[in-house]
Amino acid sequence: HLLLFLLFLGPFNCFASYSRATELFYSLNEGLPAGVLIGSLARDLRLPTAGGQHPAAPKPPLSFTLASRGLGGQYVQLDNHSGELHTSAVEIDREALCVESNGATIFGGAAAVSFSSSSSSSESCLLLLDVLVLPQEYFRLVKVKIAIRDVNDNAPRFPVPHIRLSVPENAPVNTRLAIEHPALDPDVGTNSVQTYRLRDNYGVFTLDVEENESGERTPYLIVMGALDRETQEEYVTVIVAEDGGTPPLVGSATLTIGISDINDNCPQFSDLQLNVTLYGNSSLGTHVATVQAVDMDLGSNAQITYSYSQKVPQPSRDLFHLDESTGAITLSSKVDGDTPRLHRLIILGNGPGCIPAVITVLVTIIKVIMRPPEVVPRFIANEAEGVVYLKELEPINTPIAFFTIKDPDEKYKVNCYLDGDGPFRLSPYKPYNNEYLLETTKPLDYETQQLYEISVVAWNSEGFHVNKVIKVQVLDDNDNSPVFSQQLIELSIEENNVPNAFLTKLHATDADSGERGQVSYFLGPDAPSYFSLDKTTGVLTVSTQLDREEKEKYRYTVKAVDSGFPPRESIATVTITVLDKNDNSPRFINKDFSFFVPENFPGFGEIGVISVTDADAGQNGWVALSVLNGSDIFVIDTGKGVLRAKISLDREQQSSYILWIEAVDGGDPALSSTAKITILLLDINDNPPLVLFPQSNMSYLLVLPSTLPGSPITEVYAVDKDTGMNAVIAYSIIGRRGPRPESFRIDPKTGNITLEESLMQNDYGLYRLLVKVSDHGYPEPLYSTVMVNLFVNDTVSNESYIESLLRKEPDISIEEKQPQISIEPAHKKMESASCMPTLVALSIISLGSIALVTGMGFYICLRKGKKHHRRDENLEVQIPLNGRINLHMLEKKPMEISNI
């Protein structure tokens, strides 16, 4: 309404409104609680208040209204009467409200304003409000601007927790390296990040901050001292960012400064000369010595290659091979009598861009003559003819034998080793020299390998070798349990099996030898008593006949036990599925089914469900239903057992049906059963009463004036094809015409019409009574009407005159008066078991009543037909229900009707 009012006044007051537009400016800190006064619009606009108005000239009070509640309206609360502006319950967060577009970094939905402090406008955050001041004499639009002042409520935060920089080790002093991940602070001005510092500068680093034109501050790492990667390759410290608030807030991140390598070191040998002795009988490839230089640099800067100096003679080069990568010196030619006994090898260690390092290797060759070494065994385990016998499952480190290695000359060192495959180890037996112990390294397994052949080889520096062959025979132990070929044995057998039927033959193996590998079979404690298992052969049988309908699944355990000591056993699970045979006929839940269905039930409607089961499974349990009799009227759904009628059923045509339903299963051969179905139709009020007498609206009866009051004149007779309350008929006169029409009455139960009063001279003439014949059906009774014509006179002298009167449509006013028939409904509560006989009895009685009434009607028609021999004597009256009564629908000549 306010907007419509403003729109209406706008064209007339546009200049005045424009001239009275006002701007107010306020400022407040962010994060203030609700209710803090921002400003008073009435005071700041110098508007008169209620206390300052002259009492002689009262004016309407001022009204302050926000023109629209936009984004800024949720943060303030405006008093409509006083014009005071307060903070609302929604706290103002400057960083969330104002995202700076110039130099701002957005995170978490707020904005971190740039570090520029030269222009306060860049740090301004305004809430804009439009306030309307009413009434009309004070009307103005007030533009309210509220500047949100920043509060130091955000600490600096680095975008990453770990910052890494790389500095070359030859970086000069005062080298500056930018830290690419500066700290961020959503606050602005002095509340933003101001300084950086290092917690530990190691005496060689410091920080500096540079500010660009947009006000962004970037920290720089400055090298303050000499760096050497070989002394320290990495510095780990913490960089701290601090803002300018009071008190200041800080944020930190881990700063790792890596020192990158440069080629500032050359290879160096630890020794200048190396003395080596070599025996003259050394074999080719014998290792002589290894030289190794060290370069403190990394990567390609530390790659070293080795080479002979040009001063090394060629024979020495041919006799000794130098590996240029590893510095290994090996014997490459055979030493003979002509080979010099002393060789001076000058080797260079070469590095990239470096002067080679030099080392001298002096090799002295000694000539020797020796006898082969000796190997003397002393067995600890059982041994016979060079064969050692060990039991399987012996513990690890089981001793087998001692071996003494002897040098006949007692001049040279003799070494030995074990040759051959197997879990054995030959090691020196300390503190003795030349004593070796042969022992196992893991348990032996007879089932894996029964015999091992190994050799103890002794050799000296002259290349003489001696072999001592030893055979180890593993003895079996009962360390294996029987193993079933299947842990889960799944079997199946048809039900009704013969006694002692074969199921399966169990098979388990035992890897042990002899009696330890002989297996016996036993049933588990959960096995039923009618299952048998042969102990020796493992044949599983069932001694009794199984019935799937009684139990379909059997599950129990069987054991396989070997003959070892102590015996070992294993368990398997046997599952037996009893397969179905078609040994059960379909079974109806009841042998007799009864359904009560209202007549006129729609075609293919659900009459009832025939429930049938078959204890068999699968196809043997599939049941198909069919109607043996009455299939032209009824049909049954095979799958669901729903019985339906193809047509609508009429109780008046047939009140009950008896069907036989057959159920056939899907077995081969198929089994079947039958059930009796009784369908009783319940009556509904679908037939109006049928008037049998009088037979025509054009017939009339002569009533003599001398008839005494109370005498029966005639009757209206009608029947109803329905039963029960639907067939209870009531008669009533709903329209009268005549000289004194109230002279006649009708009995509501019997339909008898009697004379109520004596007839006078003035009562002569034609009386027309419109009789309504109605049933007591539910929910709405049905009715028919008939016209009863009475001619009061002594004689009938002019029939044509009476007929002309009958042809005229009478002017009869309808009296909608319900007939008063007292019917005592039965409210007796009956047992559910007696309902069916009672209903059947009522149906039989109703059918008998209908037959009796129909017979009486035919009898009356035949009797009346004997008195009249005129053409077109079909006088049956068909009057539509609830329709307009056409008294000239049938044009019949009147007939004389005598009293019944």
Short mmCIF file of N, CA, C and O in Angstrom, two decimals, residues 763-842:
data_model
loop_
_atom_site.label_atom_id
_atom_site.label_comp_id
_atom_site.label_asym_id
_atom_site.label_seq_id
_atom_site.Cartn_x
_atom_site.Cartn_y
_atom_site.Cartn_z
N ASP A 763 -72.29 -37.90 -5.21
CA ASP A 763 -71.02 -38.61 -5.36
C ASP A 763 -70.97 -39.44 -6.62
O ASP A 763 -69.99 -40.16 -6.85
N TYR A 764 -72.02 -39.39 -7.49
CA TYR A 764 -71.99 -40.17 -8.71
C TYR A 764 -70.95 -39.60 -9.67
O TYR A 764 -70.74 -38.41 -9.73
N GLY A 765 -70.33 -40.52 -10.39
CA GLY A 765 -69.34 -40.06 -11.39
C GLY A 765 -68.09 -40.95 -11.41
O GLY A 765 -68.03 -42.01 -10.77
N LEU A 766 -67.07 -40.49 -12.17
CA LEU A 766 -65.83 -41.25 -12.37
C LEU A 766 -64.78 -40.81 -11.35
O LEU A 766 -64.50 -39.62 -11.21
N TYR A 767 -64.24 -41.82 -10.61
CA TYR A 767 -63.15 -41.58 -9.66
C TYR A 767 -61.86 -42.18 -10.24
O TYR A 767 -61.85 -43.34 -10.69
N ARG A 768 -60.78 -41.40 -10.19
CA ARG A 768 -59.48 -41.87 -10.71
C ARG A 768 -58.45 -41.81 -9.56
O ARG A 768 -58.18 -40.72 -9.02
N LEU A 769 -57.94 -42.97 -9.20
CA LEU A 769 -56.97 -43.08 -8.09
C LEU A 769 -55.62 -43.51 -8.67
O LEU A 769 -55.52 -44.57 -9.32
N LEU A 770 -54.58 -42.67 -8.46
CA LEU A 770 -53.21 -43.01 -8.89
C LEU A 770 -52.51 -43.71 -7.72
O LEU A 770 -52.26 -43.11 -6.70
N VAL A 771 -52.24 -45.01 -7.92
CA VAL A 771 -51.69 -45.85 -6.85
C VAL A 771 -50.21 -46.08 -7.13
O VAL A 771 -49.81 -46.44 -8.25
N LYS A 772 -49.41 -45.87 -6.10
CA LYS A 772 -47.96 -46.10 -6.16
C LYS A 772 -47.64 -47.41 -5.44
O LYS A 772 -48.00 -47.60 -4.29
N VAL A 773 -46.99 -48.29 -6.19
CA VAL A 773 -46.58 -49.60 -5.64
C VAL A 773 -45.06 -49.55 -5.47
O VAL A 773 -44.32 -49.49 -6.45
N SER A 774 -44.58 -49.56 -4.22
CA SER A 774 -43.16 -49.35 -3.94
C SER A 774 -42.62 -50.50 -3.09
O SER A 774 -43.34 -51.05 -2.25
N ASP A 775 -41.30 -50.89 -3.37
CA ASP A 775 -40.66 -51.90 -2.51
C ASP A 775 -39.83 -51.19 -1.43
O ASP A 775 -39.83 -49.97 -1.35
N HIS A 776 -39.19 -51.99 -0.61
CA HIS A 776 -38.39 -51.44 0.49
C HIS A 776 -36.90 -51.74 0.27
O HIS A 776 -36.17 -52.06 1.19
N GLY A 777 -36.47 -51.62 -0.99
CA GLY A 777 -35.08 -51.92 -1.30
C GLY A 777 -34.11 -50.87 -0.78
O GLY A 777 -34.49 -49.76 -0.40
N TYR A 778 -32.85 -51.27 -0.76
CA TYR A 778 -31.75 -50.40 -0.31
C TYR A 778 -30.72 -50.35 -1.42
O TYR A 778 -30.44 -51.36 -2.07
N PRO A 779 -30.17 -49.20 -1.73
CA PRO A 779 -30.24 -47.94 -0.96
C PRO A 779 -31.43 -47.07 -1.36
O PRO A 779 -31.72 -46.09 -0.70
N GLU A 780 -32.11 -47.43 -2.45
CA GLU A 780 -33.22 -46.61 -2.91
C GLU A 780 -34.35 -47.54 -3.33
O GLU A 780 -34.13 -48.43 -4.17
N PRO A 781 -35.52 -47.37 -2.77
CA PRO A 781 -36.64 -48.25 -3.17
C PRO A 781 -37.07 -47.93 -4.60
O PRO A 781 -36.97 -46.81 -5.08
N LEU A 782 -37.57 -48.97 -5.28
CA LEU A 782 -38.10 -48.84 -6.64
C LEU A 782 -39.63 -48.94 -6.57
O LEU A 782 -40.19 -49.58 -5.66
N TYR A 783 -40.28 -48.35 -7.56
CA TYR A 783 -41.75 -48.36 -7.52
C TYR A 783 -42.31 -48.34 -8.93
O TYR A 783 -41.61 -48.05 -9.91
N SER A 784 -43.62 -48.67 -9.00
CA SER A 784 -44.41 -48.55 -10.23
C SER A 784 -45.73 -47.87 -9.85
O SER A 784 -46.09 -47.81 -8.67
N THR A 785 -46.41 -47.37 -10.84
CA THR A 785 -47.71 -46.72 -10.60
C THR A 785 -48.76 -47.31 -11.52
O THR A 785 -48.44 -47.82 -12.61
N VAL A 786 -49.99 -47.27 -11.07
CA VAL A 786 -51.12 -47.76 -11.87
C VAL A 786 -52.33 -46.87 -11.55
O VAL A 786 -52.46 -46.35 -10.44
N MET A 787 -53.15 -46.68 -12.54
CA MET A 787 -54.37 -45.87 -12.38
C MET A 787 -55.56 -46.79 -12.15
O MET A 787 -55.83 -47.69 -12.96
N VAL A 788 -56.23 -46.60 -11.02
CA VAL A 788 -57.45 -47.36 -10.69
C VAL A 788 -58.66 -46.43 -10.96
O VAL A 788 -58.77 -45.36 -10.36
N ASN A 789 -59.52 -46.85 -11.89
CA ASN A 789 -60.69 -46.05 -12.31
C ASN A 789 -61.96 -46.70 -11.73
O ASN A 789 -62.22 -47.90 -11.98
N LEU A 790 -62.73 -45.91 -10.97
CA LEU A 790 -63.98 -46.37 -10.35
C LEU A 790 -65.12 -45.48 -10.85
O LEU A 790 -65.03 -44.25 -10.78
N PHE A 791 -66.17 -46.15 -11.38
CA PHE A 791 -67.33 -45.39 -11.91
C PHE A 791 -68.50 -45.65 -10.97
O PHE A 791 -69.00 -46.78 -10.86
N VAL A 792 -68.89 -44.61 -10.21
CA VAL A 792 -69.99 -44.73 -9.24
C VAL A 792 -71.29 -44.40 -9.97
O VAL A 792 -71.50 -43.26 -10.42
N ASN A 793 -72.14 -45.41 -10.11
CA ASN A 793 -73.43 -45.24 -10.80
C ASN A 793 -74.22 -46.53 -10.62
O ASN A 793 -73.67 -47.58 -10.23
N ASP A 794 -75.53 -46.43 -10.93
CA ASP A 794 -76.34 -47.63 -10.82
C ASP A 794 -76.07 -48.58 -11.96
O ASP A 794 -76.04 -49.80 -11.76
N THR A 795 -75.87 -48.02 -13.13
CA THR A 795 -75.61 -48.86 -14.30
C THR A 795 -74.63 -48.14 -15.19
O THR A 795 -74.30 -46.97 -14.99
N VAL A 796 -74.18 -48.90 -16.21
CA VAL A 796 -73.31 -48.33 -17.24
C VAL A 796 -74.15 -48.29 -18.51
O VAL A 796 -74.36 -49.32 -19.17
N SER A 797 -74.66 -47.09 -18.81
CA SER A 797 -75.54 -46.97 -19.97
C SER A 797 -74.81 -46.48 -21.19
O SER A 797 -75.23 -46.76 -22.31
N ASN A 798 -73.69 -45.78 -21.00
CA ASN A 798 -72.98 -45.19 -22.15
C ASN A 798 -71.49 -45.44 -21.95
O ASN A 798 -70.78 -44.67 -21.31
N GLU A 799 -70.99 -46.59 -22.48
CA GLU A 799 -69.58 -46.94 -22.30
C GLU A 799 -68.66 -46.00 -23.07
O GLU A 799 -67.55 -45.70 -22.64
N SER A 800 -69.14 -45.50 -24.21
CA SER A 800 -68.26 -44.62 -25.01
C SER A 800 -67.98 -43.33 -24.27
O SER A 800 -66.88 -42.76 -24.38
N TYR A 801 -68.93 -42.90 -23.49
CA TYR A 801 -68.72 -41.68 -22.74
C TYR A 801 -67.66 -41.90 -21.66
O TYR A 801 -66.77 -41.06 -21.45
N ILE A 802 -67.76 -43.05 -21.02
CA ILE A 802 -66.77 -43.35 -19.97
C ILE A 802 -65.39 -43.48 -20.58
O ILE A 802 -64.37 -43.00 -20.04
N GLU A 803 -65.32 -44.13 -21.76
CA GLU A 803 -64.03 -44.30 -22.41
C GLU A 803 -63.43 -42.96 -22.80
O GLU A 803 -62.20 -42.76 -22.73
N SER A 804 -64.29 -42.02 -23.23
CA SER A 804 -63.76 -40.71 -23.59
C SER A 804 -63.19 -40.00 -22.36
O SER A 804 -62.20 -39.27 -22.44
N LEU A 805 -63.83 -40.22 -21.20
CA LEU A 805 -63.29 -39.62 -19.98
C LEU A 805 -61.95 -40.24 -19.59
O LEU A 805 -61.05 -39.57 -19.08
N LEU A 806 -61.85 -41.55 -19.85
CA LEU A 806 -60.60 -42.21 -19.49
C LEU A 806 -59.45 -41.76 -20.38
O LEU A 806 -58.28 -41.78 -19.97
N ARG A 807 -59.75 -41.40 -21.63
CA ARG A 807 -58.68 -41.00 -22.53
C ARG A 807 -58.11 -39.63 -22.17
O ARG A 807 -56.97 -39.31 -22.52
N LYS A 808 -58.91 -38.83 -21.51
CA LYS A 808 -58.40 -37.52 -21.12
C LYS A 808 -57.37 -37.69 -20.01
O LYS A 808 -57.55 -38.49 -19.11
N GLU A 809 -56.31 -36.88 -20.11
CA GLU A 809 -55.27 -36.93 -19.06
C GLU A 809 -55.80 -36.23 -17.82
O GLU A 809 -56.15 -35.05 -17.85
N PRO A 810 -55.90 -36.93 -16.75
CA PRO A 810 -56.50 -36.33 -15.55
C PRO A 810 -55.58 -35.29 -14.94
O PRO A 810 -54.38 -35.40 -15.00
N ASP A 811 -56.22 -34.32 -14.37
CA ASP A 811 -55.47 -33.28 -13.65
C ASP A 811 -55.40 -33.69 -12.19
O ASP A 811 -56.26 -33.32 -11.38
N ILE A 812 -54.36 -34.49 -11.91
CA ILE A 812 -54.23 -35.05 -10.55
C ILE A 812 -52.99 -34.48 -9.92
O ILE A 812 -51.91 -34.51 -10.52
N SER A 813 -53.10 -33.96 -8.75
CA SER A 813 -51.92 -33.48 -8.00
C SER A 813 -51.33 -34.66 -7.23
O SER A 813 -52.04 -35.41 -6.56
N ILE A 814 -50.02 -34.80 -7.36
CA ILE A 814 -49.33 -35.95 -6.75
C ILE A 814 -49.13 -35.68 -5.27
O ILE A 814 -48.63 -34.64 -4.87
N GLU A 815 -49.53 -36.64 -4.46
CA GLU A 815 -49.33 -36.56 -3.02
C GLU A 815 -48.17 -37.49 -2.65
O GLU A 815 -48.32 -38.72 -2.63
N GLU A 816 -47.00 -36.92 -2.44
CA GLU A 816 -45.83 -37.71 -2.07
C GLU A 816 -45.91 -38.08 -0.59
O GLU A 816 -45.38 -37.42 0.29
N LYS A 817 -46.63 -39.13 -0.34
CA LYS A 817 -46.84 -39.59 1.02
C LYS A 817 -46.41 -41.03 1.11
O LYS A 817 -46.92 -41.88 0.38
N GLN A 818 -45.45 -41.31 1.94
CA GLN A 818 -44.91 -42.65 2.04
C GLN A 818 -45.92 -43.55 2.74
O GLN A 818 -46.54 -43.17 3.72
N PRO A 819 -46.08 -44.76 2.21
CA PRO A 819 -46.98 -45.70 2.88
C PRO A 819 -46.42 -46.11 4.22
O PRO A 819 -45.23 -46.25 4.39
N GLN A 820 -47.32 -46.32 5.18
CA GLN A 820 -46.92 -46.67 6.54
C GLN A 820 -47.10 -48.16 6.72
O GLN A 820 -48.21 -48.64 6.92
N ILE A 821 -46.01 -48.89 6.58
CA ILE A 821 -46.04 -50.34 6.80
C ILE A 821 -45.04 -50.64 7.89
O ILE A 821 -43.87 -50.27 7.79
N SER A 822 -45.49 -51.27 8.89
CA SER A 822 -44.59 -51.62 10.00
C SER A 822 -43.92 -52.95 9.69
O SER A 822 -44.59 -53.96 9.53
N ILE A 823 -42.64 -52.87 9.56
CA ILE A 823 -41.84 -54.07 9.29
C ILE A 823 -40.84 -54.20 10.40
O ILE A 823 -40.10 -53.27 10.69
N GLU A 824 -40.85 -55.30 11.04
CA GLU A 824 -39.97 -55.52 12.17
C GLU A 824 -38.70 -56.20 11.70
O GLU A 824 -38.69 -57.39 11.37
N PRO A 825 -37.65 -55.44 11.59
CA PRO A 825 -36.39 -56.06 11.15
C PRO A 825 -35.83 -56.95 12.26
O PRO A 825 -35.97 -56.65 13.43
N ALA A 826 -35.21 -57.98 11.84
CA ALA A 826 -34.58 -58.90 12.79
C ALA A 826 -33.16 -58.46 13.03
O ALA A 826 -32.39 -58.32 12.10
N HIS A 827 -32.84 -58.26 14.27
CA HIS A 827 -31.49 -57.81 14.64
C HIS A 827 -30.78 -58.88 15.45
O HIS A 827 -29.94 -58.57 16.28
N LYS A 828 -31.17 -60.08 15.22
CA LYS A 828 -30.53 -61.14 16.00
C LYS A 828 -29.15 -61.41 15.48
O LYS A 828 -28.94 -61.54 14.29
N LYS A 829 -28.25 -61.52 16.38
CA LYS A 829 -26.87 -61.85 16.01
C LYS A 829 -26.77 -63.37 15.86
O LYS A 829 -27.13 -64.12 16.74
N MET A 830 -26.30 -63.77 14.71
CA MET A 830 -26.23 -65.19 14.37
C MET A 830 -24.79 -65.62 14.37
O MET A 830 -23.88 -64.86 14.09
N GLU A 831 -24.62 -66.82 14.66
CA GLU A 831 -23.29 -67.41 14.62
C GLU A 831 -22.83 -67.51 13.18
O GLU A 831 -23.64 -67.73 12.28
N SER A 832 -21.53 -67.37 12.97
CA SER A 832 -20.99 -67.42 11.61
C SER A 832 -21.20 -68.78 10.98
O SER A 832 -21.36 -68.91 9.78
N ALA A 833 -21.26 -69.81 11.80
CA ALA A 833 -21.41 -71.14 11.24
C ALA A 833 -22.81 -71.38 10.72
O ALA A 833 -23.02 -72.21 9.84
N SER A 834 -23.88 -70.60 11.24
CA SER A 834 -25.27 -70.81 10.83
C SER A 834 -25.69 -69.87 9.72
O SER A 834 -26.83 -69.90 9.31
N CYS A 835 -24.82 -68.98 9.25
CA CYS A 835 -25.21 -68.01 8.21
C CYS A 835 -25.53 -68.71 6.91
O CYS A 835 -26.50 -68.38 6.23
N MET A 836 -24.71 -69.65 6.54
CA MET A 836 -24.88 -70.27 5.22
C MET A 836 -26.20 -71.04 5.13
O MET A 836 -26.96 -70.86 4.17
N PRO A 837 -26.54 -71.93 6.09
CA PRO A 837 -27.85 -72.61 5.97
C PRO A 837 -29.02 -71.64 5.97
O PRO A 837 -29.99 -71.84 5.26
N THR A 838 -28.92 -70.59 6.77
CA THR A 838 -30.02 -69.63 6.81
C THR A 838 -30.20 -68.94 5.48
O THR A 838 -31.33 -68.80 4.96
N LEU A 839 -29.09 -68.51 4.88
CA LEU A 839 -29.19 -67.85 3.57
C LEU A 839 -29.72 -68.80 2.50
O LEU A 839 -30.49 -68.41 1.63
N VAL A 840 -29.26 -70.03 2.55
CA VAL A 840 -29.76 -71.01 1.57
C VAL A 840 -31.25 -71.21 1.73
O VAL A 840 -32.02 -71.25 0.76
N ALA A 841 -31.71 -71.31 3.01
CA ALA A 841 -33.15 -71.49 3.26
C ALA A 841 -33.94 -70.28 2.77
O ALA A 841 -35.00 -70.42 2.15
N LEU A 842 -33.43 -69.07 3.05
CA LEU A 842 -34.12 -67.86 2.58
C LEU A 842 -34.19 -67.83 1.06
O LEU A 842 -35.20 -67.42 0.48
#
